Amino acid sequence: MLTTPAIIDAYETLGTIAPECGECEGAGMVTYFHGPYERERECDRCHGLGRHLPCPHCTDGTQPDTGETCATCDGYASLC
């Protein structure tokens, strides 16, 4: 996951800013209920970054031709 922030900076340098994550609305945390209690956890979609930019090379974190982990996104299916 260390490569992910570097990829975001490269895209911002190129003029493409990763959009705000739609699941956590940019907060990086989502609220869920565990019984009667309300809890927070890191967003699964953006991994706590608050931004989500889909990987241009895969849709599920694996390379379409080989089925191996995508080298671009390290298997996260997103660049951030």
PDB file of N, CA and C in Angstrom:
ATOM      1  N   MET A   1       0.817  -1.194   0.000  1.00  0.00           N
ATOM      2  CA  MET A   1       0.000   0.000   0.000  1.00  0.00           C
ATOM      3  C   MET A   1       0.859   1.255   0.000  1.00  0.00           C
ATOM      4  N   LEU A   2       2.140   1.139   0.117  1.00  0.00           N
ATOM      5  CA  LEU A   2       2.995   2.309   0.100  1.00  0.00           C
ATOM      6  C   LEU A   2       3.025   2.990  -1.258  1.00  0.00           C
ATOM      7  N   THR A   3       2.735   2.258  -2.325  1.00  0.00           N
ATOM      8  CA  THR A   3       2.761   2.855  -3.656  1.00  0.00           C
ATOM      9  C   THR A   3       1.519   3.695  -3.930  1.00  0.00           C
ATOM     10  N   THR A   4       0.441   3.483  -3.218  1.00  0.00           N
ATOM     11  CA  THR A   4      -0.816   4.164  -3.512  1.00  0.00           C
ATOM     12  C   THR A   4      -0.728   5.680  -3.403  1.00  0.00           C
ATOM     13  N   PRO A   5      -0.231   6.294  -2.304  1.00  0.00           N
ATOM     14  CA  PRO A   5      -0.149   7.756  -2.260  1.00  0.00           C
ATOM     15  C   PRO A   5       0.726   8.339  -3.362  1.00  0.00           C
ATOM     16  N   ALA A   6       1.790   7.653  -3.758  1.00  0.00           N
ATOM     17  CA  ALA A   6       2.647   8.132  -4.837  1.00  0.00           C
ATOM     18  C   ALA A   6       1.882   8.174  -6.152  1.00  0.00           C
ATOM     19  N   ILE A   7       1.020   7.196  -6.382  1.00  0.00           N
ATOM     20  CA  ILE A   7       0.215   7.175  -7.602  1.00  0.00           C
ATOM     21  C   ILE A   7      -0.766   8.340  -7.604  1.00  0.00           C
ATOM     22  N   ILE A   8      -1.377   8.641  -6.463  1.00  0.00           N
ATOM     23  CA  ILE A   8      -2.304   9.778  -6.382  1.00  0.00           C
ATOM     24  C   ILE A   8      -1.573  11.070  -6.713  1.00  0.00           C
ATOM     25  N   ASP A   9      -0.378  11.281  -6.160  1.00  0.00           N
ATOM     26  CA  ASP A   9       0.379  12.492  -6.441  1.00  0.00           C
ATOM     27  C   ASP A   9       0.729  12.600  -7.918  1.00  0.00           C
ATOM     28  N   ALA A  10       1.046  11.483  -8.549  1.00  0.00           N
ATOM     29  CA  ALA A  10       1.364  11.512  -9.969  1.00  0.00           C
ATOM     30  C   ALA A  10       0.139  11.928 -10.778  1.00  0.00           C
ATOM     31  N   TYR A  11      -1.014  11.445 -10.416  1.00  0.00           N
ATOM     32  CA  TYR A  11      -2.225  11.822 -11.129  1.00  0.00           C
ATOM     33  C   TYR A  11      -2.585  13.282 -10.879  1.00  0.00           C
ATOM     34  N   GLU A  12      -2.370  13.777  -9.664  1.00  0.00           N
ATOM     35  CA  GLU A  12      -2.632  15.187  -9.398  1.00  0.00           C
ATOM     36  C   GLU A  12      -1.666  16.064 -10.185  1.00  0.00           C
ATOM     37  N   THR A  13      -0.416  15.624 -10.342  1.00  0.00           N
ATOM     38  CA  THR A  13       0.559  16.361 -11.130  1.00  0.00           C
ATOM     39  C   THR A  13       0.130  16.430 -12.593  1.00  0.00           C
ATOM     40  N   LEU A  14      -0.485  15.355 -13.072  1.00  0.00           N
ATOM     41  CA  LEU A  14      -0.948  15.332 -14.459  1.00  0.00           C
ATOM     42  C   LEU A  14      -2.253  16.092 -14.662  1.00  0.00           C
ATOM     43  N   GLY A  15      -2.848  16.575 -13.584  1.00  0.00           N
ATOM     44  CA  GLY A  15      -4.073  17.340 -13.703  1.00  0.00           C
ATOM     45  C   GLY A  15      -5.330  16.556 -13.407  1.00  0.00           C
ATOM     46  N   THR A  16      -5.205  15.313 -13.007  1.00  0.00           N
ATOM     47  CA  THR A  16      -6.361  14.500 -12.668  1.00  0.00           C
ATOM     48  C   THR A  16      -6.386  14.297 -11.164  1.00  0.00           C
ATOM     49  N   ILE A  17      -7.380  14.820 -10.515  1.00  0.00           N
ATOM     50  CA  ILE A  17      -7.507  14.673  -9.073  1.00  0.00           C
ATOM     51  C   ILE A  17      -8.505  13.554  -8.796  1.00  0.00           C
ATOM     52  N   ALA A  18      -8.119  12.662  -7.919  1.00  0.00           N
ATOM     53  CA  ALA A  18      -9.013  11.564  -7.566  1.00  0.00           C
ATOM     54  C   ALA A  18     -10.273  12.125  -6.931  1.00  0.00           C
ATOM     55  N   PRO A  19     -11.433  11.698  -7.394  1.00  0.00           N
ATOM     56  CA  PRO A  19     -12.681  12.210  -6.826  1.00  0.00           C
ATOM     57  C   PRO A  19     -12.929  11.687  -5.415  1.00  0.00           C
ATOM     58  N   GLU A  20     -13.752  12.418  -4.703  1.00  0.00           N
ATOM     59  CA  GLU A  20     -14.131  12.027  -3.348  1.00  0.00           C
ATOM     60  C   GLU A  20     -14.835  10.674  -3.379  1.00  0.00           C
ATOM     61  N   CYS A  21     -14.540   9.843  -2.397  1.00  0.00           N
ATOM     62  CA  CYS A  21     -15.150   8.523  -2.321  1.00  0.00           C
ATOM     63  C   CYS A  21     -16.651   8.669  -2.065  1.00  0.00           C
ATOM     64  N   GLY A  22     -17.435   7.952  -2.843  1.00  0.00           N
ATOM     65  CA  GLY A  22     -18.881   8.035  -2.707  1.00  0.00           C
ATOM     66  C   GLY A  22     -19.427   7.256  -1.525  1.00  0.00           C
ATOM     67  N   GLU A  23     -18.679   6.274  -1.060  1.00  0.00           N
ATOM     68  CA  GLU A  23     -19.171   5.454   0.042  1.00  0.00           C
ATOM     69  C   GLU A  23     -19.028   6.154   1.392  1.00  0.00           C
ATOM     70  N   CYS A  24     -17.894   6.811   1.632  1.00  0.00           N
ATOM     71  CA  CYS A  24     -17.675   7.481   2.927  1.00  0.00           C
ATOM     72  C   CYS A  24     -17.805   8.998   2.818  1.00  0.00           C
ATOM     73  N   GLU A  25     -18.098   9.493   1.612  1.00  0.00           N
ATOM     74  CA  GLU A  25     -18.254  10.924   1.339  1.00  0.00           C
ATOM     75  C   GLU A  25     -17.000  11.716   1.700  1.00  0.00           C
ATOM     76  N   GLY A  26     -15.830  11.108   1.461  1.00  0.00           N
ATOM     77  CA  GLY A  26     -14.560  11.793   1.670  1.00  0.00           C
ATOM     78  C   GLY A  26     -14.016  11.744   3.078  1.00  0.00           C
ATOM     79  N   ALA A  27     -14.724  11.120   4.008  1.00  0.00           N
ATOM     80  CA  ALA A  27     -14.284  11.088   5.404  1.00  0.00           C
ATOM     81  C   ALA A  27     -13.239  10.004   5.663  1.00  0.00           C
ATOM     82  N   GLY A  28     -13.231   8.953   4.866  1.00  0.00           N
ATOM     83  CA  GLY A  28     -12.308   7.851   5.075  1.00  0.00           C
ATOM     84  C   GLY A  28     -12.818   6.831   6.082  1.00  0.00           C
ATOM     85  N   MET A  29     -13.885   7.144   6.783  1.00  0.00           N
ATOM     86  CA  MET A  29     -14.478   6.248   7.771  1.00  0.00           C
ATOM     87  C   MET A  29     -15.962   6.092   7.465  1.00  0.00           C
ATOM     88  N   VAL A  30     -16.491   4.905   7.720  1.00  0.00           N
ATOM     89  CA  VAL A  30     -17.917   4.654   7.558  1.00  0.00           C
ATOM     90  C   VAL A  30     -18.497   4.218   8.900  1.00  0.00           C
ATOM     91  N   THR A  31     -19.729   4.591   9.136  1.00  0.00           N
ATOM     92  CA  THR A  31     -20.425   4.237  10.371  1.00  0.00           C
ATOM     93  C   THR A  31     -21.276   3.003  10.122  1.00  0.00           C
ATOM     94  N   TYR A  32     -21.244   2.082  11.063  1.00  0.00           N
ATOM     95  CA  TYR A  32     -22.071   0.886  10.958  1.00  0.00           C
ATOM     96  C   TYR A  32     -22.610   0.547  12.343  1.00  0.00           C
ATOM     97  N   PHE A  33     -23.631  -0.273  12.386  1.00  0.00           N
ATOM     98  CA  PHE A  33     -24.236  -0.681  13.651  1.00  0.00           C
ATOM     99  C   PHE A  33     -23.809  -2.095  13.994  1.00  0.00           C
ATOM    100  N   HIS A  34     -23.365  -2.281  15.214  1.00  0.00           N
ATOM    101  CA  HIS A  34     -23.018  -3.589  15.753  1.00  0.00           C
ATOM    102  C   HIS A  34     -23.963  -3.820  16.916  1.00  0.00           C
ATOM    103  N   GLY A  35     -25.091  -4.476  16.609  1.00  0.00           N
ATOM    104  CA  GLY A  35     -26.148  -4.590  17.616  1.00  0.00           C
ATOM    105  C   GLY A  35     -26.741  -3.207  17.839  1.00  0.00           C
ATOM    106  N   PRO A  36     -26.914  -2.809  19.077  1.00  0.00           N
ATOM    107  CA  PRO A  36     -27.472  -1.481  19.338  1.00  0.00           C
ATOM    108  C   PRO A  36     -26.417  -0.373  19.324  1.00  0.00           C
ATOM    109  N   TYR A  37     -25.172  -0.725  19.079  1.00  0.00           N
ATOM    110  CA  TYR A  37     -24.087   0.253  19.150  1.00  0.00           C
ATOM    111  C   TYR A  37     -23.665   0.735  17.772  1.00  0.00           C
ATOM    112  N   GLU A  38     -23.356   2.006  17.683  1.00  0.00           N
ATOM    113  CA  GLU A  38     -22.880   2.607  16.451  1.00  0.00           C
ATOM    114  C   GLU A  38     -21.354   2.637  16.498  1.00  0.00           C
ATOM    115  N   ARG A  39     -20.721   2.142  15.448  1.00  0.00           N
ATOM    116  CA  ARG A  39     -19.257   2.076  15.407  1.00  0.00           C
ATOM    117  C   ARG A  39     -18.756   2.655  14.090  1.00  0.00           C
ATOM    118  N   GLU A  40     -17.449   2.955  14.039  1.00  0.00           N
ATOM    119  CA  GLU A  40     -16.817   3.435  12.816  1.00  0.00           C
ATOM    120  C   GLU A  40     -15.675   2.508  12.442  1.00  0.00           C
ATOM    121  N   ARG A  41     -15.454   2.395  11.144  1.00  0.00           N
ATOM    122  CA  ARG A  41     -14.327   1.615  10.640  1.00  0.00           C
ATOM    123  C   ARG A  41     -13.808   2.288   9.376  1.00  0.00           C
ATOM    124  N   GLU A  42     -12.615   1.889   8.961  1.00  0.00           N
ATOM    125  CA  GLU A  42     -12.021   2.410   7.748  1.00  0.00           C
ATOM    126  C   GLU A  42     -12.861   2.002   6.543  1.00  0.00           C
ATOM    127  N   CYS A  43     -13.047   2.901   5.624  1.00  0.00           N
ATOM    128  CA  CYS A  43     -13.830   2.634   4.420  1.00  0.00           C
ATOM    129  C   CYS A  43     -13.148   1.556   3.572  1.00  0.00           C
ATOM    130  N   ASP A  44     -13.913   0.555   3.142  1.00  0.00           N
ATOM    131  CA  ASP A  44     -13.367  -0.529   2.326  1.00  0.00           C
ATOM    132  C   ASP A  44     -13.041  -0.074   0.906  1.00  0.00           C
ATOM    133  N   ARG A  45     -13.773   0.877   0.412  1.00  0.00           N
ATOM    134  CA  ARG A  45     -13.588   1.298  -0.978  1.00  0.00           C
ATOM    135  C   ARG A  45     -12.337   2.154  -1.166  1.00  0.00           C
ATOM    136  N   CYS A  46     -12.095   3.127  -0.277  1.00  0.00           N
ATOM    137  CA  CYS A  46     -10.951   4.032  -0.442  1.00  0.00           C
ATOM    138  C   CYS A  46      -9.816   3.736   0.533  1.00  0.00           C
ATOM    139  N   HIS A  47     -10.000   2.748   1.397  1.00  0.00           N
ATOM    140  CA  HIS A  47      -8.991   2.338   2.376  1.00  0.00           C
ATOM    141  C   HIS A  47      -8.597   3.478   3.313  1.00  0.00           C
ATOM    142  N   GLY A  48      -9.572   4.318   3.663  1.00  0.00           N
ATOM    143  CA  GLY A  48      -9.354   5.383   4.634  1.00  0.00           C
ATOM    144  C   GLY A  48      -8.776   6.664   4.082  1.00  0.00           C
ATOM    145  N   LEU A  49      -8.567   6.755   2.761  1.00  0.00           N
ATOM    146  CA  LEU A  49      -7.977   7.952   2.178  1.00  0.00           C
ATOM    147  C   LEU A  49      -9.002   9.036   1.861  1.00  0.00           C
ATOM    148  N   GLY A  50     -10.254   8.666   1.682  1.00  0.00           N
ATOM    149  CA  GLY A  50     -11.289   9.647   1.366  1.00  0.00           C
ATOM    150  C   GLY A  50     -11.423   9.931  -0.114  1.00  0.00           C
ATOM    151  N   ARG A  51     -10.545   9.366  -0.929  1.00  0.00           N
ATOM    152  CA  ARG A  51     -10.600   9.533  -2.375  1.00  0.00           C
ATOM    153  C   ARG A  51     -10.579   8.163  -3.040  1.00  0.00           C
ATOM    154  N   HIS A  52     -11.205   8.078  -4.198  1.00  0.00           N
ATOM    155  CA  HIS A  52     -11.251   6.801  -4.918  1.00  0.00           C
ATOM    156  C   HIS A  52     -11.069   7.044  -6.403  1.00  0.00           C
ATOM    157  N   LEU A  53     -10.025   6.455  -6.968  1.00  0.00           N
ATOM    158  CA  LEU A  53      -9.761   6.541  -8.398  1.00  0.00           C
ATOM    159  C   LEU A  53      -9.626   5.111  -8.916  1.00  0.00           C
ATOM    160  N   PRO A  54     -10.601   4.610  -9.689  1.00  0.00           N
ATOM    161  CA  PRO A  54     -10.557   3.226 -10.167  1.00  0.00           C
ATOM    162  C   PRO A  54      -9.291   2.937 -10.980  1.00  0.00           C
ATOM    163  N   CYS A  55      -8.799   1.724 -10.861  1.00  0.00           N
ATOM    164  CA  CYS A  55      -7.625   1.292 -11.621  1.00  0.00           C
ATOM    165  C   CYS A  55      -7.981   1.193 -13.101  1.00  0.00           C
ATOM    166  N   PRO A  56      -7.167   1.767 -13.990  1.00  0.00           N
ATOM    167  CA  PRO A  56      -7.470   1.687 -15.415  1.00  0.00           C
ATOM    168  C   PRO A  56      -7.140   0.332 -16.042  1.00  0.00           C
ATOM    169  N   HIS A  57      -6.433  -0.546 -15.306  1.00  0.00           N
ATOM    170  CA  HIS A  57      -5.994  -1.813 -15.878  1.00  0.00           C
ATOM    171  C   HIS A  57      -6.811  -3.019 -15.432  1.00  0.00           C
ATOM    172  N   CYS A  58      -7.629  -2.877 -14.382  1.00  0.00           N
ATOM    173  CA  CYS A  58      -8.404  -4.024 -13.907  1.00  0.00           C
ATOM    174  C   CYS A  58      -9.710  -3.533 -13.277  1.00  0.00           C
ATOM    175  N   THR A  59     -10.597  -4.470 -12.965  1.00  0.00           N
ATOM    176  CA  THR A  59     -11.851  -4.114 -12.310  1.00  0.00           C
ATOM    177  C   THR A  59     -11.988  -4.740 -10.935  1.00  0.00           C
ATOM    178  N   ASP A  60     -11.229  -5.814 -10.681  1.00  0.00           N
ATOM    179  CA  ASP A  60     -11.367  -6.502  -9.401  1.00  0.00           C
ATOM    180  C   ASP A  60     -10.046  -6.761  -8.683  1.00  0.00           C
ATOM    181  N   GLY A  61      -8.958  -6.143  -9.130  1.00  0.00           N
ATOM    182  CA  GLY A  61      -7.664  -6.322  -8.482  1.00  0.00           C
ATOM    183  C   GLY A  61      -6.809  -7.417  -9.085  1.00  0.00           C
ATOM    184  N   THR A  62      -7.321  -8.086 -10.121  1.00  0.00           N
ATOM    185  CA  THR A  62      -6.546  -9.119 -10.802  1.00  0.00           C
ATOM    186  C   THR A  62      -6.395  -8.767 -12.272  1.00  0.00           C
ATOM    187  N   GLN A  63      -5.296  -9.210 -12.871  1.00  0.00           N
ATOM    188  CA  GLN A  63      -5.076  -8.960 -14.290  1.00  0.00           C
ATOM    189  C   GLN A  63      -6.031  -9.821 -15.100  1.00  0.00           C
ATOM    190  N   PRO A  64      -6.756  -9.239 -16.055  1.00  0.00           N
ATOM    191  CA  PRO A  64      -7.760  -9.985 -16.811  1.00  0.00           C
ATOM    192  C   PRO A  64      -7.206 -11.200 -17.552  1.00  0.00           C
ATOM    193  N   ASP A  65      -6.006 -11.101 -18.142  1.00  0.00           N
ATOM    194  CA  ASP A  65      -5.493 -12.209 -18.941  1.00  0.00           C
ATOM    195  C   ASP A  65      -4.915 -13.344 -18.099  1.00  0.00           C
ATOM    196  N   THR A  66      -4.245 -13.035 -16.985  1.00  0.00           N
ATOM    197  CA  THR A  66      -3.567 -14.075 -16.216  1.00  0.00           C
ATOM    198  C   THR A  66      -4.256 -14.440 -14.904  1.00  0.00           C
ATOM    199  N   GLY A  67      -5.041 -13.543 -14.349  1.00  0.00           N
ATOM    200  CA  GLY A  67      -5.693 -13.798 -13.068  1.00  0.00           C
ATOM    201  C   GLY A  67      -4.809 -13.514 -11.871  1.00  0.00           C
ATOM    202  N   GLU A  68      -3.585 -13.022 -12.112  1.00  0.00           N
ATOM    203  CA  GLU A  68      -2.670 -12.675 -11.027  1.00  0.00           C
ATOM    204  C   GLU A  68      -3.003 -11.289 -10.486  1.00  0.00           C
ATOM    205  N   THR A  69      -2.435 -10.952  -9.350  1.00  0.00           N
ATOM    206  CA  THR A  69      -2.666  -9.650  -8.737  1.00  0.00           C
ATOM    207  C   THR A  69      -2.193  -8.537  -9.661  1.00  0.00           C
ATOM    208  N   CYS A  70      -3.019  -7.519  -9.823  1.00  0.00           N
ATOM    209  CA  CYS A  70      -2.693  -6.393 -10.697  1.00  0.00           C
ATOM    210  C   CYS A  70      -1.485  -5.641 -10.125  1.00  0.00           C
ATOM    211  N   ALA A  71      -0.468  -5.432 -10.948  1.00  0.00           N
ATOM    212  CA  ALA A  71       0.742  -4.746 -10.502  1.00  0.00           C
ATOM    213  C   ALA A  71       0.527  -3.248 -10.351  1.00  0.00           C
ATOM    214  N   THR A  72      -0.424  -2.684 -11.068  1.00  0.00           N
ATOM    215  CA  THR A  72      -0.670  -1.248 -11.008  1.00  0.00           C
ATOM    216  C   THR A  72      -1.293  -0.833  -9.684  1.00  0.00           C
ATOM    217  N   CYS A  73      -2.282  -1.584  -9.220  1.00  0.00           N
ATOM    218  CA  CYS A  73      -3.013  -1.191  -8.017  1.00  0.00           C
ATOM    219  C   CYS A  73      -2.745  -2.115  -6.821  1.00  0.00           C
ATOM    220  N   ASP A  74      -1.842  -3.072  -6.961  1.00  0.00           N
ATOM    221  CA  ASP A  74      -1.518  -4.021  -5.893  1.00  0.00           C
ATOM    222  C   ASP A  74      -2.730  -4.814  -5.405  1.00  0.00           C
ATOM    223  N   GLY A  75      -3.693  -5.047  -6.279  1.00  0.00           N
ATOM    224  CA  GLY A  75      -4.852  -5.862  -5.946  1.00  0.00           C
ATOM    225  C   GLY A  75      -6.001  -5.126  -5.284  1.00  0.00           C
ATOM    226  N   TYR A  76      -5.922  -3.769  -5.186  1.00  0.00           N
ATOM    227  CA  TYR A  76      -6.980  -2.995  -4.555  1.00  0.00           C
ATOM    228  C   TYR A  76      -8.082  -2.576  -5.529  1.00  0.00           C
ATOM    229  N   ALA A  77      -7.873  -2.704  -6.813  1.00  0.00           N
ATOM    230  CA  ALA A  77      -8.805  -2.298  -7.861  1.00  0.00           C
ATOM    231  C   ALA A  77      -9.039  -0.798  -7.890  1.00  0.00           C
ATOM    232  N   SER A  78      -8.202  -0.037  -7.202  1.00  0.00           N
ATOM    233  CA  SER A  78      -8.253   1.419  -7.247  1.00  0.00           C
ATOM    234  C   SER A  78      -6.855   1.971  -7.009  1.00  0.00           C
ATOM    235  N   LEU A  79      -6.611   3.169  -7.506  1.00  0.00           N
ATOM    236  CA  LEU A  79      -5.302   3.779  -7.356  1.00  0.00           C
ATOM    237  C   LEU A  79      -5.185   4.590  -6.067  1.00  0.00           C
ATOM    238  N   CYS A  80      -6.262   4.734  -5.377  1.00  0.00           N
ATOM    239  CA  CYS A  80      -6.203   5.429  -4.098  1.00  0.00           C
ATOM    240  C   CYS A  80      -7.236   4.873  -3.164  1.00  0.00           C
TER     241      CYS A  80
END
